[in-house]
Coordinates of C-alpha atoms in Angstrom, one line a residue:
Chain I
M1 CA -7.3 -34.0 45.5
Q2 CA -8.0 -33.8 49.2
A3 CA -11.6 -33.5 50.1
L4 CA -10.8 -32.3 53.6
E5 CA -7.7 -30.9 55.2
L6 CA -7.4 -29.8 58.8
K7 CA -4.3 -28.1 60.0
N8 CA -3.6 -27.4 63.7
L9 CA -7.3 -27.4 64.5
S10 CA -7.8 -26.3 68.1
K11 CA -10.9 -25.6 70.2
T12 CA -11.1 -24.3 73.7
Y13 CA -14.7 -23.7 74.9
S14 CA -15.7 -20.6 76.9
N15 CA -15.7 -22.7 80.1
G16 CA -12.0 -23.5 79.5
F17 CA -12.5 -27.1 78.3
V18 CA -9.9 -27.9 75.7
A19 CA -11.8 -30.1 73.1
L20 CA -9.2 -30.1 70.3
K21 CA -5.4 -29.8 70.7
G22 CA -4.1 -29.0 67.2
I23 CA -5.4 -31.7 65.0
D24 CA -3.9 -32.3 61.5
L25 CA -6.0 -34.5 59.3
S26 CA -6.6 -35.0 55.6
V27 CA -9.2 -37.1 53.8
E28 CA -8.7 -38.0 50.1
E29 CA -11.4 -37.4 47.6
G30 CA -13.6 -40.4 47.2
D31 CA -12.6 -41.9 50.5
F32 CA -14.9 -43.5 53.0
F33 CA -13.2 -42.3 56.2
A34 CA -14.0 -43.3 59.8
L35 CA -13.4 -40.8 62.6
L36 CA -13.5 -42.7 65.8
G37 CA -13.0 -42.0 69.4
P38 CA -14.6 -42.4 72.8
N39 CA -17.4 -40.1 74.1
G40 CA -16.0 -36.6 74.6
A41 CA -12.9 -37.2 72.5
G42 CA -13.6 -34.3 70.2
K43 CA -15.2 -35.9 67.2
S44 CA -18.4 -33.8 67.2
T45 CA -16.4 -30.7 67.9
T46 CA -14.3 -31.4 64.8
I47 CA -17.4 -32.0 62.7
G48 CA -19.1 -28.9 64.2
I49 CA -16.1 -26.8 63.1
I50 CA -16.0 -28.3 59.6
S51 CA -19.7 -27.6 59.1
S52 CA -19.6 -24.1 60.6
L53 CA -21.6 -24.9 63.7
V54 CA -18.8 -24.4 66.1
N55 CA -16.2 -21.5 66.1
K56 CA -12.7 -22.8 66.1
T57 CA -10.1 -21.3 68.4
E58 CA -7.2 -21.8 66.0
G59 CA -6.2 -23.7 62.8
E60 CA -7.3 -24.1 59.2
V61 CA -10.1 -26.0 57.5
K62 CA -10.0 -26.6 53.7
V63 CA -12.8 -28.4 51.8
F64 CA -11.7 -29.4 48.3
G65 CA -8.9 -26.9 48.6
V66 CA -11.2 -24.0 49.6
D67 CA -10.4 -22.4 52.9
L68 CA -13.5 -22.1 55.1
D69 CA -12.3 -18.7 56.4
V70 CA -11.6 -17.3 53.0
D71 CA -14.6 -18.5 51.0
S72 CA -17.0 -20.1 53.4
E73 CA -20.0 -20.2 51.0
T74 CA -18.1 -22.3 48.4
A75 CA -16.7 -24.5 51.1
K76 CA -20.1 -25.0 52.7
S77 CA -21.7 -25.8 49.4
F78 CA -19.5 -28.9 49.1
I79 CA -20.6 -30.3 52.5
G80 CA -23.7 -32.3 53.5
L81 CA -24.1 -32.9 57.2
V82 CA -26.0 -35.6 59.0
P83 CA -25.8 -34.6 62.7
Q84 CA -26.0 -36.8 65.7
E85 CA -29.2 -35.3 67.1
V86 CA -32.4 -34.8 65.2
N87 CA -32.4 -31.1 64.2
F88 CA -35.3 -30.5 61.9
S89 CA -38.6 -28.8 62.7
Q90 CA -40.9 -31.4 64.1
F91 CA -43.9 -29.5 62.7
E92 CA -42.8 -29.7 59.0
T93 CA -43.3 -32.7 56.7
P94 CA -40.3 -34.6 55.2
E95 CA -41.0 -33.0 51.9
Q96 CA -40.9 -29.5 53.3
I97 CA -37.8 -30.2 55.2
V98 CA -35.9 -31.5 52.2
V99 CA -37.2 -28.8 49.8
N100 CA -36.5 -26.0 52.3
Q101 CA -32.9 -27.3 52.8
A102 CA -32.4 -27.2 49.0
G103 CA -33.7 -23.7 49.0
Y104 CA -31.0 -22.6 51.5
Y105 CA -28.5 -23.9 48.9
G106 CA -30.1 -21.8 46.2
I107 CA -31.9 -24.7 44.4
E108 CA -35.2 -23.6 42.8
R109 CA -38.3 -25.3 44.1
E110 CA -39.1 -27.3 41.0
L111 CA -35.7 -28.9 41.0
A112 CA -35.8 -29.3 44.8
L113 CA -39.0 -31.2 44.5
L114 CA -37.5 -33.6 42.0
R115 CA -34.4 -34.1 44.1
G116 CA -36.5 -34.5 47.2
E117 CA -38.6 -37.2 45.5
K118 CA -35.4 -39.0 44.4
Y119 CA -33.9 -39.2 47.9
L120 CA -37.1 -39.7 49.8
R121 CA -37.9 -42.7 47.5
Q122 CA -34.3 -44.1 47.9
L123 CA -34.6 -43.9 51.6
D124 CA -38.1 -45.3 51.8
L125 CA -39.7 -42.1 53.0
W126 CA -41.8 -41.2 50.0
E127 CA -45.1 -42.6 51.5
K128 CA -44.5 -40.4 54.6
R129 CA -43.7 -37.2 52.7
H130 CA -46.8 -35.3 53.7
E131 CA -46.9 -36.4 57.4
A132 CA -45.6 -34.3 60.2
S133 CA -42.0 -35.3 60.9
R134 CA -42.7 -35.7 64.6
T135 CA -44.8 -38.7 63.8
L136 CA -41.9 -40.5 62.1
S137 CA -40.1 -43.4 63.9
G138 CA -36.5 -42.9 65.1
G139 CA -35.1 -44.8 62.1
M140 CA -37.2 -42.7 59.7
K141 CA -35.9 -39.5 61.3
R142 CA -32.3 -40.6 60.8
R143 CA -33.0 -41.4 57.1
L144 CA -34.8 -38.1 56.6
M145 CA -31.6 -36.3 57.8
I146 CA -29.6 -38.3 55.3
A147 CA -32.1 -37.3 52.5
R148 CA -31.8 -33.7 53.6
A149 CA -28.0 -33.8 53.6
L150 CA -28.0 -35.2 50.1
V151 CA -30.5 -32.9 48.4
H152 CA -27.9 -30.4 47.2
Q153 CA -25.7 -33.3 46.1
P154 CA -22.6 -32.6 48.2
K155 CA -19.2 -33.8 47.3
L156 CA -18.4 -34.5 51.0
L157 CA -21.0 -36.2 53.2
I158 CA -20.3 -36.1 57.0
L159 CA -22.3 -38.5 59.1
D160 CA -22.1 -38.1 62.9
E161 CA -23.3 -41.5 64.3
P162 CA -26.0 -41.9 61.7
T163 CA -27.0 -45.4 62.9
A164 CA -27.2 -44.8 66.6
G165 CA -30.2 -46.5 68.0
V166 CA -31.2 -47.9 64.7
D167 CA -32.2 -51.6 64.5
I168 CA -29.8 -54.0 62.7
E169 CA -31.9 -54.5 59.6
L170 CA -32.2 -50.8 59.0
R171 CA -28.6 -50.3 59.8
R172 CA -27.5 -52.7 57.1
S173 CA -29.8 -51.1 54.5
M174 CA -28.2 -47.7 55.5
W175 CA -24.8 -49.3 55.0
D176 CA -25.8 -50.4 51.5
F177 CA -27.1 -47.0 50.7
L178 CA -24.0 -45.2 51.9
T179 CA -21.7 -47.7 50.1
K180 CA -23.6 -46.9 46.9
I181 CA -23.3 -43.1 47.4
N182 CA -19.6 -43.5 48.0
E183 CA -19.2 -45.6 44.9
Q184 CA -20.9 -42.8 42.9
G185 CA -18.0 -40.5 44.0
T186 CA -19.2 -38.8 47.2
T187 CA -16.5 -38.7 49.9
I188 CA -17.8 -39.8 53.2
I189 CA -16.7 -39.1 56.7
L190 CA -18.4 -41.3 59.3
T191 CA -18.3 -41.2 63.1
T192 CA -19.7 -44.2 64.9
H193 CA -19.6 -46.2 68.1
Y194 CA -20.3 -49.4 66.1
L195 CA -16.8 -50.4 65.2
E196 CA -18.1 -53.3 63.1
E197 CA -19.7 -50.6 61.0
A198 CA -16.5 -48.7 60.6
E199 CA -14.5 -51.8 59.8
S200 CA -16.9 -53.0 57.1
L201 CA -17.5 -49.6 55.4
C202 CA -14.4 -47.5 55.7
R203 CA -11.1 -47.6 53.9
N204 CA -9.2 -45.2 56.1
I205 CA -9.5 -44.3 59.8
G206 CA -8.6 -41.6 62.2
I207 CA -8.8 -42.1 66.0
I208 CA -9.3 -39.1 68.3
D209 CA -8.7 -39.3 72.0
Q210 CA -8.7 -36.4 74.5
G211 CA -8.6 -33.9 71.6
E212 CA -5.6 -35.4 69.9
L213 CA -5.4 -37.5 66.7
I214 CA -3.7 -40.7 68.0
K215 CA -4.0 -42.7 64.8
N216 CA -4.5 -41.9 61.2
S217 CA -4.0 -44.8 58.7
S218 CA -5.6 -47.2 56.3
M219 CA -8.0 -49.7 57.9
K220 CA -6.0 -52.5 56.4
S221 CA -2.7 -51.4 57.9
L222 CA -4.4 -50.7 61.2
L223 CA -5.9 -54.2 61.4
G224 CA -2.5 -55.6 60.4
Q225 CA -1.2 -54.2 63.7
L226 CA -3.4 -56.6 65.6
H227 CA -0.9 -59.3 66.7
I228 CA -3.3 -61.3 68.9
E229 CA -6.8 -62.3 68.1
T230 CA -9.2 -63.9 70.6
F231 CA -11.6 -66.6 69.5
V232 CA -14.4 -68.4 71.2
L233 CA -14.8 -72.1 70.3
D234 CA -18.1 -74.0 70.9
L235 CA -17.3 -77.7 71.6
T236 CA -19.4 -80.7 70.7
T237 CA -18.7 -82.5 74.1
A238 CA -18.1 -81.1 77.5
V239 CA -14.5 -80.8 78.9
T240 CA -13.6 -80.6 82.6
E241 CA -10.2 -78.9 82.5
V242 CA -8.4 -76.4 80.2
P243 CA -6.5 -78.4 77.5
K244 CA -2.7 -77.5 77.5
I245 CA -1.5 -76.8 74.0
E246 CA 1.8 -75.2 73.3
N247 CA 1.7 -71.5 71.9
F248 CA -2.0 -71.1 72.6
Q249 CA -3.4 -69.4 75.7
M250 CA -6.7 -70.9 76.7
K251 CA -9.5 -70.3 79.1
L252 CA -12.6 -72.4 79.8
L253 CA -15.7 -70.1 79.8
D254 CA -17.9 -73.1 80.6
S255 CA -17.7 -76.9 80.0
M256 CA -18.7 -76.4 76.4
T257 CA -16.9 -73.2 75.5
L258 CA -13.2 -72.4 75.1
E259 CA -11.6 -69.0 74.7
V260 CA -8.3 -69.1 72.8
E261 CA -5.8 -66.3 72.2
I262 CA -3.9 -66.8 68.9
E263 CA -0.8 -64.9 67.9
K264 CA -0.4 -63.8 64.3
Q265 CA 2.4 -66.3 63.6
H266 CA 0.4 -69.3 64.6
S267 CA -2.3 -70.9 62.4
L268 CA -5.7 -72.1 63.3
N269 CA -4.8 -75.4 61.6
D270 CA -2.2 -76.1 64.4
L271 CA -4.8 -75.4 67.0
Y272 CA -7.4 -77.7 65.4
S273 CA -5.0 -80.6 65.0
S274 CA -3.8 -80.3 68.6
L275 CA -7.4 -80.2 69.8
T276 CA -8.3 -83.2 67.6
D277 CA -5.3 -85.1 69.1
K278 CA -6.8 -84.5 72.5
G279 CA -10.2 -85.8 71.4
I280 CA -11.8 -82.3 71.5
R281 CA -14.1 -81.5 68.6
V282 CA -15.2 -77.9 67.7
C283 CA -18.6 -77.3 66.2
S284 CA -18.3 -73.6 65.7
M285 CA -16.1 -70.6 66.4
R286 CA -16.3 -66.8 66.4
N287 CA -14.2 -63.7 67.2
K288 CA -14.6 -62.8 70.8
S289 CA -14.9 -59.1 69.8
N290 CA -14.6 -57.2 66.6
R291 CA -11.0 -56.8 65.4
L292 CA -11.1 -53.1 65.2
E293 CA -12.7 -53.0 68.6
E294 CA -9.7 -54.8 70.1
L295 CA -7.3 -52.5 68.5
F296 CA -9.3 -49.4 69.4
L297 CA -9.4 -50.3 73.1
R298 CA -5.6 -51.1 73.1
L299 CA -4.8 -47.8 71.4
L300 CA -7.0 -45.9 73.9
E301 CA -5.4 -47.8 76.8
K302 CA -1.9 -46.9 75.5
N303 CA -2.9 -43.2 75.1
Chain E
M1 CA -30.2 -15.6 42.2
K2 CA -29.3 -18.3 44.7
Y3 CA -29.5 -15.7 47.5
W4 CA -33.0 -14.8 46.3
V5 CA -34.0 -18.5 46.5
A6 CA -32.6 -18.8 50.0
Y7 CA -34.3 -15.6 51.0
K8 CA -37.7 -16.8 49.6
T9 CA -37.2 -20.1 51.5
I10 CA -36.7 -18.4 54.8
V11 CA -39.6 -16.0 54.3
Y12 CA -41.9 -18.8 53.2
K13 CA -40.9 -20.9 56.2
E14 CA -41.4 -17.9 58.6
V15 CA -44.8 -16.8 57.2
S16 CA -46.2 -20.3 57.0
R17 CA -45.2 -20.8 60.6
F18 CA -47.3 -18.0 62.0
V19 CA -50.1 -18.5 59.5
R20 CA -50.3 -22.2 60.5
I21 CA -50.8 -21.2 64.1
W22 CA -53.1 -18.2 63.4
P23 CA -55.3 -18.7 66.5
Q24 CA -52.1 -18.0 68.5
T25 CA -50.6 -15.3 66.4
I26 CA -53.3 -13.3 64.5
L27 CA -56.5 -13.8 66.6
P28 CA -55.3 -12.7 70.1
P29 CA -54.2 -9.2 69.1
A30 CA -57.6 -8.7 67.4
V31 CA -59.4 -9.7 70.6
T32 CA -57.2 -7.7 72.9
M33 CA -57.4 -4.6 70.8
T34 CA -61.2 -4.9 70.5
L35 CA -61.2 -4.8 74.3
Y36 CA -59.0 -1.7 74.3
F37 CA -61.4 0.0 71.9
L38 CA -64.5 -1.1 73.9
I39 CA -63.1 -0.2 77.4
F40 CA -60.8 2.8 76.8
G41 CA -62.3 4.1 73.6
N42 CA -66.0 3.6 74.2
L43 CA -66.7 3.4 77.9
I44 CA -63.9 5.6 79.4
G45 CA -63.3 7.7 76.3
S46 CA -66.9 9.0 76.2
R47 CA -66.3 10.6 79.6
I48 CA -62.9 12.0 78.6
G49 CA -64.2 14.0 75.7
E50 CA -61.9 15.3 72.9
M51 CA -58.1 15.1 72.8
G52 CA -56.0 17.1 70.4
G53 CA -59.2 18.1 68.6
F54 CA -60.3 14.6 68.0
S55 CA -62.7 12.2 69.7
Y56 CA -60.8 10.1 72.3
M57 CA -61.5 6.9 70.2
E58 CA -60.1 8.5 67.1
Y59 CA -57.1 9.8 69.1
I60 CA -56.1 6.4 70.6
A61 CA -56.8 4.3 67.4
P62 CA -53.4 4.9 65.8
G63 CA -51.5 4.2 69.0
I64 CA -53.4 0.9 69.5
I65 CA -52.7 -0.2 65.9
M66 CA -49.0 0.7 66.4
M67 CA -48.9 -1.1 69.7
S68 CA -50.1 -4.4 68.0
V69 CA -47.5 -3.9 65.2
I70 CA -44.7 -3.4 67.7
T71 CA -45.6 -6.4 69.9
N72 CA -46.2 -8.8 67.0
S73 CA -43.2 -7.9 64.9
Y74 CA -41.0 -8.3 68.0
S75 CA -42.6 -11.5 69.3
N76 CA -42.7 -13.2 65.9
V77 CA -38.9 -13.0 65.4
V78 CA -37.9 -13.6 69.0
S79 CA -40.0 -16.7 69.4
S80 CA -39.2 -18.1 65.9
F81 CA -35.5 -17.5 66.1
Y82 CA -35.2 -18.8 69.7
S83 CA -37.2 -21.9 69.0
S84 CA -35.2 -22.7 65.9
K85 CA -32.1 -22.4 68.0
F86 CA -33.7 -24.4 70.8
Q87 CA -34.9 -27.2 68.5
K88 CA -31.6 -26.9 66.6
H89 CA -33.2 -26.5 63.2
L90 CA -31.4 -23.2 62.9
E91 CA -28.4 -25.4 62.0
E92 CA -30.1 -26.2 58.7
M93 CA -29.4 -22.6 57.7
L94 CA -26.0 -22.3 59.4
V95 CA -24.5 -25.2 57.5
A96 CA -25.7 -23.9 54.2
P97 CA -24.0 -21.2 52.1
V98 CA -26.5 -18.6 53.1
P99 CA -24.9 -15.2 53.9
N100 CA -25.8 -13.7 57.2
W101 CA -27.6 -10.7 55.7
V102 CA -29.9 -13.1 53.8
I103 CA -30.7 -14.9 57.1
L104 CA -31.4 -11.6 58.8
A105 CA -33.5 -10.2 55.9
G106 CA -35.5 -13.4 55.9
Y107 CA -36.4 -13.3 59.6
I108 CA -37.0 -9.6 59.5
T109 CA -39.4 -10.0 56.5
G110 CA -41.3 -12.7 58.5
G111 CA -41.6 -10.3 61.5
V112 CA -42.7 -7.4 59.3
T113 CA -45.2 -9.5 57.5
R114 CA -46.8 -10.6 60.8
G115 CA -46.6 -7.1 62.2
L116 CA -48.4 -5.6 59.1
M117 CA -50.9 -8.4 59.0
V118 CA -51.9 -7.9 62.6
G119 CA -51.8 -4.1 62.1
F120 CA -54.3 -4.6 59.2
V121 CA -56.6 -6.8 61.3
V122 CA -56.5 -4.3 64.2
T123 CA -57.2 -1.4 61.7
C124 CA -60.3 -3.3 60.5
V125 CA -61.4 -3.7 64.2
A126 CA -60.7 0.0 64.8
M127 CA -62.9 0.9 61.8
I128 CA -65.8 -0.8 63.5
F129 CA -65.5 1.7 66.4
T130 CA -64.4 4.9 64.6
Q131 CA -63.7 6.4 61.2
L132 CA -60.1 6.7 60.2
H133 CA -59.3 9.4 57.7
V134 CA -55.8 9.0 56.4
H135 CA -53.9 12.3 56.4
S136 CA -50.7 11.1 54.7
M137 CA -50.7 7.5 53.3
L138 CA -46.9 7.8 52.7
I139 CA -46.0 8.7 56.3
M140 CA -48.4 6.2 57.7
L141 CA -47.1 3.3 55.6
L142 CA -43.4 4.4 56.1
T143 CA -43.8 4.6 59.8
V144 CA -45.5 1.3 60.2
L145 CA -43.0 -0.4 57.9
C146 CA -40.0 1.1 59.6
T147 CA -41.3 0.4 63.1
S148 CA -42.0 -3.2 62.3
I149 CA -38.5 -3.5 60.9
L150 CA -37.0 -2.0 64.0
F151 CA -38.8 -4.3 66.4
S152 CA -38.2 -7.3 64.3
L153 CA -34.5 -6.5 64.6
G154 CA -34.8 -6.1 68.3
G155 CA -36.6 -9.5 68.5
F156 CA -33.8 -11.1 66.4
I157 CA -31.1 -9.9 68.8
N158 CA -33.1 -11.0 71.9
G159 CA -33.7 -14.4 70.3
A160 CA -30.0 -14.9 69.6
Y161 CA -29.0 -14.1 73.1
A162 CA -32.0 -15.9 74.8
K163 CA -31.0 -19.0 76.7
S164 CA -34.4 -20.0 77.9
F165 CA -38.1 -19.2 77.2
D166 CA -38.0 -16.8 80.2
D167 CA -35.4 -14.7 78.4
V168 CA -37.8 -14.5 75.4
S169 CA -40.5 -12.9 77.5
I170 CA -38.4 -10.6 79.7
V171 CA -38.0 -7.8 77.2
P172 CA -41.6 -7.7 75.9
V173 CA -43.0 -7.8 79.5
F174 CA -40.6 -5.6 81.4
I175 CA -39.4 -3.2 78.7
L176 CA -41.6 -3.1 75.6
T177 CA -45.0 -3.0 77.2
P178 CA -44.2 -0.2 79.8
L179 CA -42.5 1.8 77.1
T180 CA -45.5 1.4 74.8
Y181 CA -48.0 2.4 77.4
L182 CA -45.8 5.5 78.3
A183 CA -45.4 6.4 74.6
G184 CA -48.6 8.5 74.4
V185 CA -50.8 5.8 73.1
F186 CA -53.7 6.8 75.4
Y187 CA -52.7 10.5 76.0
S188 CA -50.9 13.4 74.5
V189 CA -47.5 14.0 76.1
D190 CA -48.3 17.7 76.1
L191 CA -50.7 17.0 79.0
L192 CA -47.8 15.9 81.2
P193 CA -45.9 18.2 83.5
E194 CA -42.8 19.6 81.8
F195 CA -40.4 17.3 83.6
W196 CA -42.3 14.1 82.6
R197 CA -42.8 15.4 79.1
Q198 CA -39.0 15.8 78.8
V199 CA -38.5 12.3 80.2
S200 CA -41.0 10.9 77.7
L201 CA -38.8 12.3 74.9
F202 CA -36.3 9.6 75.7
N203 CA -38.8 6.9 74.9
P204 CA -38.2 5.9 71.3
I205 CA -41.7 4.4 70.9
L206 CA -43.2 7.9 71.5
Y207 CA -41.7 9.0 68.1
M208 CA -43.2 6.0 66.3
V209 CA -46.7 6.4 67.8
N210 CA -46.7 10.1 67.0
A211 CA -45.4 9.7 63.5
F212 CA -48.1 7.1 62.8
R213 CA -50.7 9.3 64.4
F214 CA -49.6 12.1 62.2
G215 CA -50.0 9.9 59.1
I216 CA -53.6 9.2 60.1
L217 CA -54.8 12.3 62.0
G218 CA -52.3 14.9 60.8
Q219 CA -51.6 15.6 64.5
S220 CA -48.4 14.8 66.5
D221 CA -46.7 15.8 69.7
I222 CA -43.3 15.4 68.0
G223 CA -41.8 16.8 64.8
I224 CA -42.0 14.2 61.9
S225 CA -38.4 14.6 60.8
A226 CA -37.2 14.1 64.4
A227 CA -39.4 11.0 64.5
F228 CA -37.9 9.5 61.3
L229 CA -34.4 10.4 62.5
V230 CA -34.9 8.5 65.7
I231 CA -36.5 5.5 63.9
G232 CA -33.8 5.5 61.2
G233 CA -31.0 5.7 63.8
F234 CA -32.4 2.8 65.8
I235 CA -32.7 0.7 62.6
A236 CA -29.1 1.4 61.7
V237 CA -27.8 0.5 65.1
L238 CA -29.9 -2.6 65.5
T239 CA -29.0 -3.8 62.0
W240 CA -25.3 -3.4 62.8
A241 CA -25.8 -5.2 66.1
A242 CA -27.7 -8.1 64.5
M243 CA -25.1 -8.6 61.8
W244 CA -22.4 -8.6 64.5
V245 CA -24.3 -11.2 66.4
L246 CA -24.6 -13.4 63.3
G247 CA -21.0 -12.8 62.3
K248 CA -19.6 -13.8 65.7
G249 CA -22.2 -16.5 66.2
A250 CA -22.8 -14.9 69.6
G251 CA -25.5 -16.8 71.4
I252 CA -25.9 -19.0 68.3
K253 CA -22.7 -21.1 67.9
D254 CA -20.6 -22.8 70.6

């Protein structure tokens, strides 16, 4: 079953700006899907249309087979949204925010309080449940929006840059939480500018640029398209000139650091033995940039 | 059942909002209206003498109560709806499976609750200055309820279209207040020259003030059925307009 199906989705804003140019996209039930694209590509507009915050110009949106235009209440009940910007009342407490949200979905207060407790505890907000939400830190506000989106137990969770501006420790704990939610059967659509996040969490990926879907494939097959990887090698002793080794493009970043481009058909073993022959020893190595980031930039350049 | 829960949630949120800030929402009308009673009713009124067979204080009391109901029903919904749009927490409702009529009913109930609460407080203030003998409880309650519904609807539409806090205050300051003052709150329209009396009949607030005055004093410049026809007509038109605004997302969605 498809959790989400977009057909020919278009949006032209009243000022004439064309945000989406007929997007076709489908996300399978249970998937962890990354929707990527540069700023202004149309990701948030797409999410806005799916979650009924933006009026579409044309096209069709189906959530678990239910057409948003035909039965919007059922379609909406399947979706939980974590928006990019904080959008709760700063005067309410986390508990009020979560319980009120449950109320909008028709969940009685007693059950809403239980669900609220469950998610506020899971997201480490239980101790803050009676404090005005304006006093929460940025990371807590993000987690509160996740708790609020989950309180009606949606089948499809949409997260629009949920970890923007969140420190790395918290980001990783949010990754663990989302992975667990996904394993329990919730389909997740994630937009993020941290491509490392998308690479480690998501199984499938769609890339939007200038209102068009320029890529829609599995993460594995997309990464498989990367023919060249760039590594940075830290050396144990200083070198004065770039070593010449057949099949490997090299650049000296400084006397102790080498940058090497390696094509897919060549192995790192060949590189290491050639460097050893030249008396150069490597103490550590790393990718120059995230693999997905390299592919992403290349795709955008091509587009 | 789920609509009932959603409705209760919106009403609870709306009512707790204005109750939480009662020094800004409930207290000021009580203070302002006390001043009206003191200055217009007591000081100036004693020199005016009787109007329509009643003391001037008795005559203006229903209009002053109605004025506070109108202002507070309107301003509650316009400010609440606009700030929820401005702070984006209106999105909490828009993403949820809440039908538009439930959203509208919730906001209107919030506005009506504040209107009636302030009306009650001002009535208590009025009773310090004068005695109010209710002529028809049914007409009085029906008028105050319908009027607060009507102005809550007006506030809702204003809130939806408002793009800044200036837009929120334009209608109350430049339209609502002049119309209220010219609606026979402080005088009988029968005292006006014929031309201005006829012009006054185009002021819808005149019908509400007079229907309410009839409910309390049993005296009105306007026929009661005409008054309810006008109030009912405005409610129907504004309900349709508010539902259209929600359906289209005009001023609300991109």
